[in-house]
PDB file of C-alpha atoms in Angstrom:
ATOM      1  CA  MET Q   1      27.052  11.625  12.060  1.00 76.00           C
ATOM      2  CA  ALA Q   2      26.734   9.491   8.521  1.00 83.00           C
ATOM      3  CA  SER Q   3      25.328  10.615   5.857  1.00 94.00           C
ATOM      4  CA  THR Q   4      21.147   8.475   4.948  1.00 97.00           C
ATOM      5  CA  PHE Q   5      23.002   6.920   1.997  1.00 98.00           C
ATOM      6  CA  ASP Q   6      26.264   6.330   3.301  1.00 98.00           C
ATOM      7  CA  VAL Q   7      24.432   4.179   5.479  1.00 98.00           C
ATOM      8  CA  ALA Q   8      21.323   3.193   3.061  1.00 98.00           C
ATOM      9  CA  LYS Q   9      25.251   2.000   0.817  1.00 98.00           C
ATOM     10  CA  TYR Q  10      26.164   0.219   3.210  1.00 98.00           C
ATOM     11  CA  ILE Q  11      23.351  -1.798   4.528  1.00 98.00           C
ATOM     12  CA  THR Q  12      22.474  -2.711   1.244  1.00 98.00           C
ATOM     13  CA  GLU Q  13      25.659  -3.570   0.364  1.00 98.00           C
ATOM     14  CA  GLN Q  14      25.742  -6.587   3.538  1.00 98.00           C
ATOM     15  CA  THR Q  15      21.567  -7.567   2.439  1.00 98.00           C
ATOM     16  CA  GLY Q  16      22.202  -7.547  -1.222  1.00 98.00           C
ATOM     17  CA  GLU Q  17      19.391  -6.756  -3.261  1.00 98.00           C
ATOM     18  CA  VAL Q  18      16.278  -5.426  -0.246  1.00 98.00           C
ATOM     19  CA  SER Q  19      12.757  -3.523  -1.177  1.00 98.00           C
ATOM     20  CA  ALA Q  20      12.300  -0.568  -0.653  1.00 98.00           C
ATOM     21  CA  MET Q  21      10.120  -0.906   2.235  1.00 98.00           C
ATOM     22  CA  LYS Q  22      12.100  -2.694   4.494  1.00 98.00           C
ATOM     23  CA  LEU Q  23      15.542  -1.256   3.971  1.00 98.00           C
ATOM     24  CA  GLN Q  24      13.445   2.031   4.777  1.00 98.00           C
ATOM     25  CA  LYS Q  25      12.224  -0.403   8.284  1.00 98.00           C
ATOM     26  CA  LEU Q  26      15.892  -2.003   8.476  1.00 98.00           C
ATOM     27  CA  MET Q  27      17.307   2.041   8.503  1.00 98.00           C
ATOM     28  CA  PHE Q  28      14.782   3.238  10.780  1.00 98.00           C
ATOM     29  CA  TYR Q  29      16.174   0.634  13.421  1.00 98.00           C
ATOM     30  CA  ALA Q  30      19.377   1.315  12.822  1.00 98.00           C
ATOM     31  CA  GLN Q  31      18.380   4.569  13.457  1.00 98.00           C
ATOM     32  CA  ALA Q  32      17.227   3.356  17.220  1.00 98.00           C
ATOM     33  CA  TRP Q  33      19.327   1.564  18.693  1.00 98.00           C
ATOM     34  CA  ASN Q  34      22.723   3.999  17.534  1.00 98.00           C
ATOM     35  CA  LEU Q  35      20.517   6.461  20.126  1.00 98.00           C
ATOM     36  CA  VAL Q  36      20.507   3.419  22.936  1.00 98.00           C
ATOM     37  CA  TRP Q  37      24.081   2.222  22.719  1.00 98.00           C
ATOM     38  CA  GLU Q  38      25.684   5.290  21.643  1.00 97.00           C
ATOM     39  CA  GLU Q  39      23.316   8.009  22.755  1.00 96.00           C
ATOM     40  CA  ALA Q  40      24.482   9.483  19.304  1.00 96.00           C
ATOM     41  CA  PRO Q  41      22.294   9.608  15.988  1.00 97.00           C
ATOM     42  CA  LEU Q  42      23.452   7.608  13.685  1.00 97.00           C
ATOM     43  CA  LEU Q  43      21.794   9.557  10.558  1.00 95.00           C
ATOM     44  CA  ASP Q  44      21.837  13.374  10.068  1.00 90.00           C
ATOM     45  CA  GLU Q  45      18.063  13.300   8.737  1.00 95.00           C
ATOM     46  CA  ASP Q  46      14.560  12.821  10.962  1.00 97.00           C
ATOM     47  CA  PHE Q  47      12.200   9.999   9.959  1.00 98.00           C
ATOM     48  CA  GLN Q  48       8.405  10.923   9.237  1.00 98.00           C
ATOM     49  CA  ALA Q  49       5.114   8.862  10.558  1.00 98.00           C
ATOM     50  CA  TRP Q  50       4.116   7.485   7.138  1.00 97.00           C
ATOM     51  CA  ALA Q  51       0.679   4.914   6.661  1.00 95.00           C
ATOM     52  CA  ASN Q  52       3.503   2.190   6.524  1.00 93.00           C
ATOM     53  CA  GLY Q  53       5.741   2.879   8.715  1.00 95.00           C
ATOM     54  CA  PRO Q  54       8.032   4.665   9.879  1.00 98.00           C
ATOM     55  CA  VAL Q  55      10.355   7.031   6.344  1.00 98.00           C
ATOM     56  CA  LEU Q  56      13.190   9.453   5.536  1.00 98.00           C
ATOM     57  CA  PRO Q  57      11.716  11.484   2.727  1.00 98.00           C
ATOM     58  CA  SER Q  58      15.161  12.036   1.422  1.00 98.00           C
ATOM     59  CA  LEU Q  59      15.866   8.593   1.160  1.00 98.00           C
ATOM     60  CA  TYR Q  60      11.727   7.932  -0.538  1.00 98.00           C
ATOM     61  CA  GLN Q  61      12.527   9.965  -3.310  1.00 98.00           C
ATOM     62  CA  LYS Q  62      16.354   8.037  -4.160  1.00 98.00           C
ATOM     63  CA  HIS Q  63      14.204   4.590  -4.559  1.00 97.00           C
ATOM     64  CA  ARG Q  64      10.396   5.947  -5.485  1.00 97.00           C
ATOM     65  CA  GLY Q  65       8.886   4.318  -8.194  1.00 97.00           C
ATOM     66  CA  MET Q  66      11.319   1.109  -7.333  1.00 97.00           C
ATOM     67  CA  PHE Q  67       9.952  -1.953  -5.370  1.00 97.00           C
ATOM     68  CA  LYS Q  68      14.065  -3.351  -5.616  1.00 98.00           C
ATOM     69  CA  VAL Q  69      17.024  -1.496  -4.602  1.00 98.00           C
ATOM     70  CA  ASP Q  70      20.312  -2.474  -4.429  1.00 98.00           C
ATOM     71  CA  ALA Q  71      24.068  -1.144  -3.137  1.00 98.00           C
ATOM     72  CA  THR Q  72      24.015   0.124  -6.612  1.00 98.00           C
ATOM     73  CA  LEU Q  73      21.010   3.402  -6.430  1.00 98.00           C
ATOM     74  CA  PHE Q  74      23.589   4.914  -3.961  1.00 98.00           C
ATOM     75  CA  SER Q  75      26.835   5.177  -5.609  1.00 96.00           C
ATOM     76  CA  MET Q  76      27.514   8.185  -5.101  1.00 96.00           C
ATOM     77  CA  ALA Q  77      27.448   6.874  -1.445  1.00 97.00           C
ATOM     78  CA  ASN Q  78      30.446   5.977   0.832  1.00 97.00           C
ATOM     79  CA  SER Q  79      29.779   3.390   3.140  1.00 98.00           C
ATOM     80  CA  ALA Q  80      33.802   3.576   3.753  1.00 97.00           C
ATOM     81  CA  SER Q  81      33.084   6.573   6.240  1.00 97.00           C
ATOM     82  CA  LEU Q  82      31.171   5.145   8.286  1.00 97.00           C
ATOM     83  CA  SER Q  83      33.176   4.327  11.260  1.00 97.00           C
ATOM     84  CA  GLN Q  84      33.733   0.998  12.481  1.00 97.00           C
ATOM     85  CA  GLU Q  85      31.373   1.172  15.468  1.00 97.00           C
ATOM     86  CA  GLU Q  86      28.473   2.494  13.605  1.00 97.00           C
ATOM     87  CA  ARG Q  87      29.124  -0.299  11.106  1.00 98.00           C
ATOM     88  CA  GLY Q  88      29.563  -2.551  14.427  1.00 98.00           C
ATOM     89  CA  ASN Q  89      25.811  -1.446  15.270  1.00 98.00           C
ATOM     90  CA  ILE Q  90      24.134  -1.546  12.036  1.00 98.00           C
ATOM     91  CA  ASP Q  91      25.893  -5.964  11.176  1.00 98.00           C
ATOM     92  CA  ARG Q  92      24.140  -5.820  15.338  1.00 98.00           C
ATOM     93  CA  VAL Q  93      20.241  -4.313  13.760  1.00 98.00           C
ATOM     94  CA  LEU Q  94      20.398  -6.836  11.068  1.00 98.00           C
ATOM     95  CA  ALA Q  95      21.397  -9.422  12.674  1.00 98.00           C
ATOM     96  CA  PHE Q  96      17.675  -9.061  14.157  1.00 98.00           C
ATOM     97  CA  TYR Q  97      15.758  -7.433  11.995  1.00 98.00           C
ATOM     98  CA  GLY Q  98      17.223  -8.553   8.318  1.00 98.00           C
ATOM     99  CA  ASP Q  99      15.918 -12.193   8.426  1.00 98.00           C
ATOM    100  CA  LYS Q 100      12.306 -10.773   8.653  1.00 98.00           C
ATOM    101  CA  THR Q 101      10.028  -9.218   6.362  1.00 98.00           C
ATOM    102  CA  ALA Q 102       8.868  -6.217   4.962  1.00 97.00           C
ATOM    103  CA  GLN Q 103       5.620  -6.769   6.462  1.00 96.00           C
ATOM    104  CA  TRP Q 104       6.806  -7.857   9.463  1.00 98.00           C
ATOM    105  CA  LEU Q 105       9.508  -4.634  10.212  1.00 98.00           C
ATOM    106  CA  SER Q 106       6.209  -2.035   9.336  1.00 96.00           C
ATOM    107  CA  ASN Q 107       3.637  -4.350  11.256  1.00 96.00           C
ATOM    108  CA  LEU Q 108       6.021  -4.063  14.772  1.00 98.00           C
ATOM    109  CA  THR Q 109       6.995  -0.394  14.089  1.00 97.00           C
ATOM    110  CA  HIS Q 110       3.261   0.206  14.120  1.00 95.00           C
ATOM    111  CA  GLN Q 111       2.520  -1.716  17.066  1.00 97.00           C
ATOM    112  CA  GLU Q 112       5.882   0.629  19.160  1.00 98.00           C
ATOM    113  CA  ASP Q 113       5.255   3.736  20.437  1.00 98.00           C
ATOM    114  CA  PRO Q 114       7.294   6.094  18.509  1.00 98.00           C
ATOM    115  CA  TRP Q 115       5.180   6.044  14.936  1.00 98.00           C
ATOM    116  CA  LYS Q 116       1.773   6.032  17.329  1.00 97.00           C
ATOM    117  CA  ASN Q 117       2.695   8.482  19.036  1.00 97.00           C
ATOM    118  CA  ALA Q 118       3.790  10.841  15.792  1.00 98.00           C
ATOM    119  CA  ARG Q 119       0.772  10.001  14.546  1.00 96.00           C
ATOM    120  CA  GLY Q 120      -1.403  10.520  16.717  1.00 95.00           C
ATOM    121  CA  ASP Q 121      -5.405  11.326  16.096  1.00 95.00           C
ATOM    122  CA  THR Q 122      -4.107  10.855  11.798  1.00 95.00           C
ATOM    123  CA  PRO Q 123      -6.600   8.177  10.863  1.00 94.00           C
ATOM    124  CA  VAL Q 124      -5.204   5.205   9.675  1.00 91.00           C
ATOM    125  CA  GLY Q 125      -3.817   4.824   5.902  1.00 92.00           C
ATOM    126  CA  GLU Q 126      -4.143   8.505   5.735  1.00 94.00           C
ATOM    127  CA  ALA Q 127      -0.753  10.529   4.613  1.00 93.00           C
ATOM    128  CA  SER Q 128       0.512  12.342   7.633  1.00 95.00           C
ATOM    129  CA  THR Q 129       4.463  14.391   8.046  1.00 96.00           C
ATOM    130  CA  ALA Q 130       4.655  14.022  11.173  1.00 97.00           C
ATOM    131  CA  VAL Q 131       8.493  13.622  12.978  1.00 98.00           C
ATOM    132  CA  ILE Q 132       9.071  11.013  14.666  1.00 98.00           C
ATOM    133  CA  SER Q 133      11.719  12.514  16.967  1.00 97.00           C
ATOM    134  CA  GLN Q 134      14.452  10.960  17.860  1.00 97.00           C
ATOM    135  CA  GLY Q 135      13.868  12.004  22.507  1.00 97.00           C
ATOM    136  CA  ALA Q 136      10.505   9.523  21.223  1.00 98.00           C
ATOM    137  CA  MET Q 137      13.229   7.059  19.709  1.00 98.00           C
ATOM    138  CA  HIS Q 138      15.638   6.862  22.137  1.00 98.00           C
ATOM    139  CA  GLU Q 139      13.247   6.830  25.893  1.00 98.00           C
ATOM    140  CA  TYR Q 140      11.645   3.410  23.773  1.00 98.00           C
ATOM    141  CA  TYR Q 141      13.758   1.866  22.290  1.00 98.00           C
ATOM    142  CA  SER Q 142      15.858   1.803  25.369  1.00 97.00           C
ATOM    143  CA  SER Q 143      12.718   0.691  27.620  1.00 97.00           C
ATOM    144  CA  LEU Q 144      13.312  -2.557  25.869  1.00 93.00           C
TER     145      LEU Q 144
END
């Protein structure tokens, strides 16, 4: 299983500079689709259902206060530690979602059950640390 920062470094190596919000959403979809295709998590951390969509708290702490990020932010990470299968799955996610804007991706997550169900009755725009379960992600994305 890859570390959050190894995957973030790989994604930013592939995309170049990207907004922090878009990176969070690409990470979410990489995890979701890896759960479907491999029936195993890609990342060793759970996403939380924040107001603007799914967020990895440790990644947020790394890019907090930054609008754009690139691979240099993850200099301590090792993207080469990802398996060929993991890189291939991330590449497939980037091929589909990579040209979308951060806002488009955020809007998409807001329409999907894993984020909506994790937030429950939390009012729109209000903070939440509710975990988006891997089981909910696998179930929802497997059905698509």
